[in-house]
Amino acid sequence: MTCFRRTLLAVLLVFAPGIAFAQAPPARSANPAAKPASAASAKEVATALPTEDTVTAFLFQMFGYDPTITWKVSEIRPSVMPGLAEVSVVITNSQGSNLNRLLVSSDGKHAIAGEILPFGTKPFEDARLKLEKGVTGPSKGPAKAAVTIVEFSDMQCPHCAKASPQLDQLLAQEPEVHFVFQNFPLPSHDWAEKAAGYVDCIGRASQDAVWKFIAKTFEGQANITQSNADEKLKAIATAAGANAEEIAACSSKPDTKARIEASIALGKSVGVNGTPAVFINGRNAGGASGEVQKKMVDFEASQK
């Protein structure tokens, strides 16, 4: 299971009665981003968005039976499918936090927990083109490869750390693949955005050092906390061959933060709502095994 990518349906199955979990009262979330934005496009005008209070009240009815389940509405926006609103919610229990997505009907009476799949003779082409034009992260492999793999990752996500060796093995087996690493720090992680700034700055300074930094950060992930993140990340940057002081200063600059926000926006535009999200020529294959991902790469290469 990928980090923060379980659907609400999965959460309902996991948070079964009889297991000790969590709760929050139906109060307004402190996150201003969760409030519906004013309609700025025809699509937004046509889509009725639920209020944050309504979503919170719904979640209270779903999980209010258990005082150990908490939640926070992180975003409410029009879905890519007309007539549906997309609601992103972080749900937390003793096992950790998960970012979940709900699709709410325009009449506000029904919700779907799950994913919307692209459809057509080339269902992944739109995502492939968006990624081709929008990726800015560190990369390796031939730039004009027949197959491009884009990973959206969070340096604090344990599932990303576990998935990293699988991707390394895949890239070793497929040397002609072009690979791009994109930052996607999750809002529920307290030092992920800081680490993303280090990845961005080191990547622009040295392609060799950035891969060492990513690998070493994943290796030492369990020992990094919000309070010691600066110290730990500087030490890892130094061990990777980067100038730690320069990278630390760079990581907090407005243009660095803007690039991270742009990377997050790019991920959301192709349906990323958790990490790791791995795209093979635009197809989201993050939940597939290494064997299946290799078959997808070989299949895509055969189409060229």
PDB file of N, CA and C in Angstrom, residues 30-91:
ATOM      1  N   ALA A  30      -8.772  24.151  10.770  1.00  0.00           N
ATOM      2  CA  ALA A  30      -7.981  25.384  10.765  1.00  0.00           C
ATOM      3  C   ALA A  30      -7.304  25.619   9.445  1.00  0.00           C
ATOM      4  N   ASN A  31      -7.376  24.665   8.546  1.00  0.00           N
ATOM      5  CA  ASN A  31      -6.671  24.772   7.265  1.00  0.00           C
ATOM      6  C   ASN A  31      -7.487  25.598   6.285  1.00  0.00           C
ATOM      7  N   PRO A  32      -7.068  26.836   5.966  1.00  0.00           N
ATOM      8  CA  PRO A  32      -7.856  27.679   5.066  1.00  0.00           C
ATOM      9  C   PRO A  32      -7.945  27.130   3.662  1.00  0.00           C
ATOM     10  N   ALA A  33      -6.975  26.280   3.268  1.00  0.00           N
ATOM     11  CA  ALA A  33      -6.983  25.749   1.906  1.00  0.00           C
ATOM     12  C   ALA A  33      -8.149  24.812   1.679  1.00  0.00           C
ATOM     13  N   ALA A  34      -8.753  24.343   2.761  1.00  0.00           N
ATOM     14  CA  ALA A  34      -9.835  23.378   2.616  1.00  0.00           C
ATOM     15  C   ALA A  34     -11.149  24.028   2.215  1.00  0.00           C
ATOM     16  N   LYS A  35     -11.272  25.361   2.376  1.00  0.00           N
ATOM     17  CA  LYS A  35     -12.511  26.010   2.010  1.00  0.00           C
ATOM     18  C   LYS A  35     -12.631  26.095   0.501  1.00  0.00           C
ATOM     19  N   PRO A  36     -13.834  25.907  -0.040  1.00  0.00           N
ATOM     20  CA  PRO A  36     -14.004  25.981  -1.485  1.00  0.00           C
ATOM     21  C   PRO A  36     -13.574  27.333  -2.008  1.00  0.00           C
ATOM     22  N   ALA A  37     -12.774  27.309  -3.065  1.00  0.00           N
ATOM     23  CA  ALA A  37     -12.319  28.562  -3.669  1.00  0.00           C
ATOM     24  C   ALA A  37     -13.458  29.182  -4.461  1.00  0.00           C
ATOM     25  N   SER A  38     -13.386  30.493  -4.683  1.00  0.00           N
ATOM     26  CA  SER A  38     -14.405  31.150  -5.483  1.00  0.00           C
ATOM     27  C   SER A  38     -14.329  30.657  -6.910  1.00  0.00           C
ATOM     28  N   ALA A  39     -15.486  30.574  -7.568  1.00  0.00           N
ATOM     29  CA  ALA A  39     -15.537  30.050  -8.935  1.00  0.00           C
ATOM     30  C   ALA A  39     -14.821  30.989  -9.870  1.00  0.00           C
ATOM     31  N   ALA A  40     -13.815  30.445 -10.577  1.00  0.00           N
ATOM     32  CA  ALA A  40     -13.028  31.278 -11.492  1.00  0.00           C
ATOM     33  C   ALA A  40     -13.090  30.771 -12.916  1.00  0.00           C
ATOM     34  N   SER A  41     -13.702  29.637 -13.129  1.00  0.00           N
ATOM     35  CA  SER A  41     -13.791  29.086 -14.470  1.00  0.00           C
ATOM     36  C   SER A  41     -15.179  28.521 -14.682  1.00  0.00           C
ATOM     37  N   ALA A  42     -15.510  28.226 -15.917  1.00  0.00           N
ATOM     38  CA  ALA A  42     -16.817  27.660 -16.239  1.00  0.00           C
ATOM     39  C   ALA A  42     -17.015  26.337 -15.536  1.00  0.00           C
ATOM     40  N   LYS A  43     -15.941  25.577 -15.450  1.00  0.00           N
ATOM     41  CA  LYS A  43     -16.017  24.271 -14.792  1.00  0.00           C
ATOM     42  C   LYS A  43     -16.360  24.436 -13.317  1.00  0.00           C
ATOM     43  N   GLU A  44     -15.698  25.412 -12.652  1.00  0.00           N
ATOM     44  CA  GLU A  44     -15.946  25.627 -11.247  1.00  0.00           C
ATOM     45  C   GLU A  44     -17.368  26.126 -11.010  1.00  0.00           C
ATOM     46  N   VAL A  45     -17.866  26.988 -11.936  1.00  0.00           N
ATOM     47  CA  VAL A  45     -19.214  27.511 -11.807  1.00  0.00           C
ATOM     48  C   VAL A  45     -20.221  26.377 -11.890  1.00  0.00           C
ATOM     49  N   ALA A  46     -19.948  25.405 -12.758  1.00  0.00           N
ATOM     50  CA  ALA A  46     -20.881  24.311 -12.989  1.00  0.00           C
ATOM     51  C   ALA A  46     -20.849  23.259 -11.893  1.00  0.00           C
ATOM     52  N   THR A  47     -19.816  23.256 -11.088  1.00  0.00           N
ATOM     53  CA  THR A  47     -19.659  22.233 -10.057  1.00  0.00           C
ATOM     54  C   THR A  47     -19.983  22.814  -8.685  1.00  0.00           C
ATOM     55  N   ALA A  48     -20.998  22.257  -8.034  1.00  0.00           N
ATOM     56  CA  ALA A  48     -21.349  22.699  -6.684  1.00  0.00           C
ATOM     57  C   ALA A  48     -20.410  22.016  -5.694  1.00  0.00           C
ATOM     58  N   LEU A  49     -19.671  22.812  -4.949  1.00  0.00           N
ATOM     59  CA  LEU A  49     -18.703  22.274  -3.995  1.00  0.00           C
ATOM     60  C   LEU A  49     -19.318  22.202  -2.600  1.00  0.00           C
ATOM     61  N   PRO A  50     -19.129  21.084  -1.902  1.00  0.00           N
ATOM     62  CA  PRO A  50     -19.602  21.008  -0.518  1.00  0.00           C
ATOM     63  C   PRO A  50     -18.771  21.934   0.361  1.00  0.00           C
ATOM     64  N   THR A  51     -19.366  22.410   1.432  1.00  0.00           N
ATOM     65  CA  THR A  51     -18.605  23.243   2.355  1.00  0.00           C
ATOM     66  C   THR A  51     -17.736  22.371   3.252  1.00  0.00           C
ATOM     67  N   GLU A  52     -16.745  22.997   3.835  1.00  0.00           N
ATOM     68  CA  GLU A  52     -15.879  22.269   4.756  1.00  0.00           C
ATOM     69  C   GLU A  52     -16.668  21.752   5.952  1.00  0.00           C
ATOM     70  N   ASP A  53     -17.637  22.548   6.414  1.00  0.00           N
ATOM     71  CA  ASP A  53     -18.456  22.123   7.549  1.00  0.00           C
ATOM     72  C   ASP A  53     -19.255  20.865   7.208  1.00  0.00           C
ATOM     73  N   THR A  54     -19.774  20.801   5.981  1.00  0.00           N
ATOM     74  CA  THR A  54     -20.542  19.628   5.568  1.00  0.00           C
ATOM     75  C   THR A  54     -19.657  18.387   5.528  1.00  0.00           C
ATOM     76  N   VAL A  55     -18.448  18.536   4.960  1.00  0.00           N
ATOM     77  CA  VAL A  55     -17.521  17.404   4.894  1.00  0.00           C
ATOM     78  C   VAL A  55     -17.146  16.936   6.295  1.00  0.00           C
ATOM     79  N   THR A  56     -16.866  17.894   7.181  1.00  0.00           N
ATOM     80  CA  THR A  56     -16.489  17.547   8.547  1.00  0.00           C
ATOM     81  C   THR A  56     -17.627  16.831   9.275  1.00  0.00           C
ATOM     82  N   ALA A  57     -18.847  17.305   9.053  1.00  0.00           N
ATOM     83  CA  ALA A  57     -20.002  16.664   9.678  1.00  0.00           C
ATOM     84  C   ALA A  57     -20.179  15.239   9.162  1.00  0.00           C
ATOM     85  N   PHE A  58     -19.942  15.043   7.850  1.00  0.00           N
ATOM     86  CA  PHE A  58     -20.031  13.704   7.258  1.00  0.00           C
ATOM     87  C   PHE A  58     -19.000  12.771   7.897  1.00  0.00           C
ATOM     88  N   LEU A  59     -17.773  13.260   8.025  1.00  0.00           N
ATOM     89  CA  LEU A  59     -16.714  12.440   8.609  1.00  0.00           C
ATOM     90  C   LEU A  59     -16.998  12.125  10.067  1.00  0.00           C
ATOM     91  N   PHE A  60     -17.626  13.062  10.770  1.00  0.00           N
ATOM     92  CA  PHE A  60     -17.989  12.814  12.161  1.00  0.00           C
ATOM     93  C   PHE A  60     -19.003  11.672  12.251  1.00  0.00           C
ATOM     94  N   GLN A  61     -19.956  11.644  11.316  1.00  0.00           N
ATOM     95  CA  GLN A  61     -20.938  10.561  11.300  1.00  0.00           C
ATOM     96  C   GLN A  61     -20.278   9.230  10.929  1.00  0.00           C
ATOM     97  N   MET A  62     -19.250   9.268  10.078  1.00  0.00           N
ATOM     98  CA  MET A  62     -18.569   8.041   9.664  1.00  0.00           C
ATOM     99  C   MET A  62     -17.666   7.484  10.767  1.00  0.00           C
ATOM    100  N   PHE A  63     -16.931   8.377  11.455  1.00  0.00           N
ATOM    101  CA  PHE A  63     -15.888   7.931  12.376  1.00  0.00           C
ATOM    102  C   PHE A  63     -16.075   8.385  13.814  1.00  0.00           C
ATOM    103  N   GLY A  64     -17.182   9.087  14.095  1.00  0.00           N
ATOM    104  CA  GLY A  64     -17.385   9.625  15.436  1.00  0.00           C
ATOM    105  C   GLY A  64     -17.533   8.582  16.517  1.00  0.00           C
ATOM    106  N   TYR A  65     -17.763   7.334  16.122  1.00  0.00           N
ATOM    107  CA  TYR A  65     -17.904   6.260  17.107  1.00  0.00           C
ATOM    108  C   TYR A  65     -16.590   5.942  17.807  1.00  0.00           C
ATOM    109  N   ASP A  66     -15.475   6.375  17.226  1.00  0.00           N
ATOM    110  CA  ASP A  66     -14.167   5.992  17.758  1.00  0.00           C
ATOM    111  C   ASP A  66     -13.343   7.237  18.088  1.00  0.00           C
ATOM    112  N   PRO A  67     -13.040   7.469  19.367  1.00  0.00           N
ATOM    113  CA  PRO A  67     -12.341   8.695  19.777  1.00  0.00           C
ATOM    114  C   PRO A  67     -10.871   8.767  19.384  1.00  0.00           C
ATOM    115  N   THR A  68     -10.332   7.733  18.750  1.00  0.00           N
ATOM    116  CA  THR A  68      -8.916   7.782  18.367  1.00  0.00           C
ATOM    117  C   THR A  68      -8.712   8.069  16.885  1.00  0.00           C
ATOM    118  N   ILE A  69      -9.778   8.244  16.134  1.00  0.00           N
ATOM    119  CA  ILE A  69      -9.678   8.600  14.727  1.00  0.00           C
ATOM    120  C   ILE A  69      -9.853  10.113  14.591  1.00  0.00           C
ATOM    121  N   THR A  70      -8.902  10.760  13.959  1.00  0.00           N
ATOM    122  CA  THR A  70      -8.994  12.201  13.710  1.00  0.00           C
ATOM    123  C   THR A  70      -8.898  12.458  12.220  1.00  0.00           C
ATOM    124  N   TRP A  71      -9.283  13.644  11.799  1.00  0.00           N
ATOM    125  CA  TRP A  71      -9.256  13.963  10.369  1.00  0.00           C
ATOM    126  C   TRP A  71      -9.080  15.463  10.159  1.00  0.00           C
ATOM    127  N   LYS A  72      -8.629  15.805   8.980  1.00  0.00           N
ATOM    128  CA  LYS A  72      -8.506  17.209   8.584  1.00  0.00           C
ATOM    129  C   LYS A  72      -8.777  17.320   7.092  1.00  0.00           C
ATOM    130  N   VAL A  73      -9.689  18.191   6.723  1.00  0.00           N
ATOM    131  CA  VAL A  73      -9.988  18.433   5.319  1.00  0.00           C
ATOM    132  C   VAL A  73      -8.859  19.280   4.745  1.00  0.00           C
ATOM    133  N   SER A  74      -8.195  18.772   3.714  1.00  0.00           N
ATOM    134  CA  SER A  74      -7.047  19.506   3.172  1.00  0.00           C
ATOM    135  C   SER A  74      -7.381  20.284   1.906  1.00  0.00           C
ATOM    136  N   GLU A  75      -8.392  19.836   1.155  1.00  0.00           N
ATOM    137  CA  GLU A  75      -8.713  20.550  -0.092  1.00  0.00           C
ATOM    138  C   GLU A  75     -10.098  20.147  -0.595  1.00  0.00           C
ATOM    139  N   ILE A  76     -10.809  21.115  -1.155  1.00  0.00           N
ATOM    140  CA  ILE A  76     -12.089  20.874  -1.832  1.00  0.00           C
ATOM    141  C   ILE A  76     -12.018  21.604  -3.165  1.00  0.00           C
ATOM    142  N   ARG A  77     -12.185  20.857  -4.257  1.00  0.00           N
ATOM    143  CA  ARG A  77     -12.064  21.470  -5.581  1.00  0.00           C
ATOM    144  C   ARG A  77     -12.910  20.704  -6.595  1.00  0.00           C
ATOM    145  N   PRO A  78     -13.182  21.296  -7.762  1.00  0.00           N
ATOM    146  CA  PRO A  78     -13.907  20.565  -8.805  1.00  0.00           C
ATOM    147  C   PRO A  78     -13.073  19.378  -9.286  1.00  0.00           C
ATOM    148  N   SER A  79     -13.716  18.265  -9.548  1.00  0.00           N
ATOM    149  CA  SER A  79     -13.031  17.092 -10.080  1.00  0.00           C
ATOM    150  C   SER A  79     -12.809  17.246 -11.576  1.00  0.00           C
ATOM    151  N   VAL A  80     -11.941  16.398 -12.115  1.00  0.00           N
ATOM    152  CA  VAL A  80     -11.751  16.385 -13.562  1.00  0.00           C
ATOM    153  C   VAL A  80     -13.005  15.876 -14.262  1.00  0.00           C
ATOM    154  N   MET A  81     -13.862  15.185 -13.526  1.00  0.00           N
ATOM    155  CA  MET A  81     -15.122  14.701 -14.090  1.00  0.00           C
ATOM    156  C   MET A  81     -16.214  15.723 -13.782  1.00  0.00           C
ATOM    157  N   PRO A  82     -16.844  16.291 -14.809  1.00  0.00           N
ATOM    158  CA  PRO A  82     -17.869  17.323 -14.596  1.00  0.00           C
ATOM    159  C   PRO A  82     -18.969  16.849 -13.647  1.00  0.00           C
ATOM    160  N   GLY A  83     -19.400  17.753 -12.776  1.00  0.00           N
ATOM    161  CA  GLY A  83     -20.492  17.441 -11.875  1.00  0.00           C
ATOM    162  C   GLY A  83     -20.076  16.820 -10.565  1.00  0.00           C
ATOM    163  N   LEU A  84     -18.780  16.565 -10.385  1.00  0.00           N
ATOM    164  CA  LEU A  84     -18.291  15.969  -9.146  1.00  0.00           C
ATOM    165  C   LEU A  84     -17.287  16.902  -8.471  1.00  0.00           C
ATOM    166  N   ALA A  85     -17.362  16.965  -7.169  1.00  0.00           N
ATOM    167  CA  ALA A  85     -16.362  17.697  -6.394  1.00  0.00           C
ATOM    168  C   ALA A  85     -15.375  16.698  -5.818  1.00  0.00           C
ATOM    169  N   GLU A  86     -14.108  17.078  -5.767  1.00  0.00           N
ATOM    170  CA  GLU A  86     -13.070  16.216  -5.210  1.00  0.00           C
ATOM    171  C   GLU A  86     -12.656  16.753  -3.850  1.00  0.00           C
ATOM    172  N   VAL A  87     -12.763  15.903  -2.836  1.00  0.00           N
ATOM    173  CA  VAL A  87     -12.447  16.295  -1.463  1.00  0.00           C
ATOM    174  C   VAL A  87     -11.268  15.465  -0.975  1.00  0.00           C
ATOM    175  N   SER A  88     -10.202  16.128  -0.542  1.00  0.00           N
ATOM    176  CA  SER A  88      -9.033  15.444   0.008  1.00  0.00           C
ATOM    177  C   SER A  88      -9.055  15.574   1.526  1.00  0.00           C
ATOM    178  N   VAL A  89      -8.907  14.447   2.216  1.00  0.00           N
ATOM    179  CA  VAL A  89      -8.998  14.413   3.667  1.00  0.00           C
ATOM    180  C   VAL A  89      -7.853  13.582   4.240  1.00  0.00           C
ATOM    181  N   VAL A  90      -7.170  14.113   5.247  1.00  0.00           N
ATOM    182  CA  VAL A  90      -6.141  13.356   5.956  1.00  0.00           C
ATOM    183  C   VAL A  90      -6.802  12.711   7.171  1.00  0.00           C
ATOM    184  N   ILE A  91      -6.798  11.380   7.201  1.00  0.00           N
ATOM    185  CA  ILE A  91      -7.390  10.628   8.313  1.00  0.00           C
ATOM    186  C   ILE A  91      -6.258   9.942   9.083  1.00  0.00           C
TER     187      ILE A  91
END
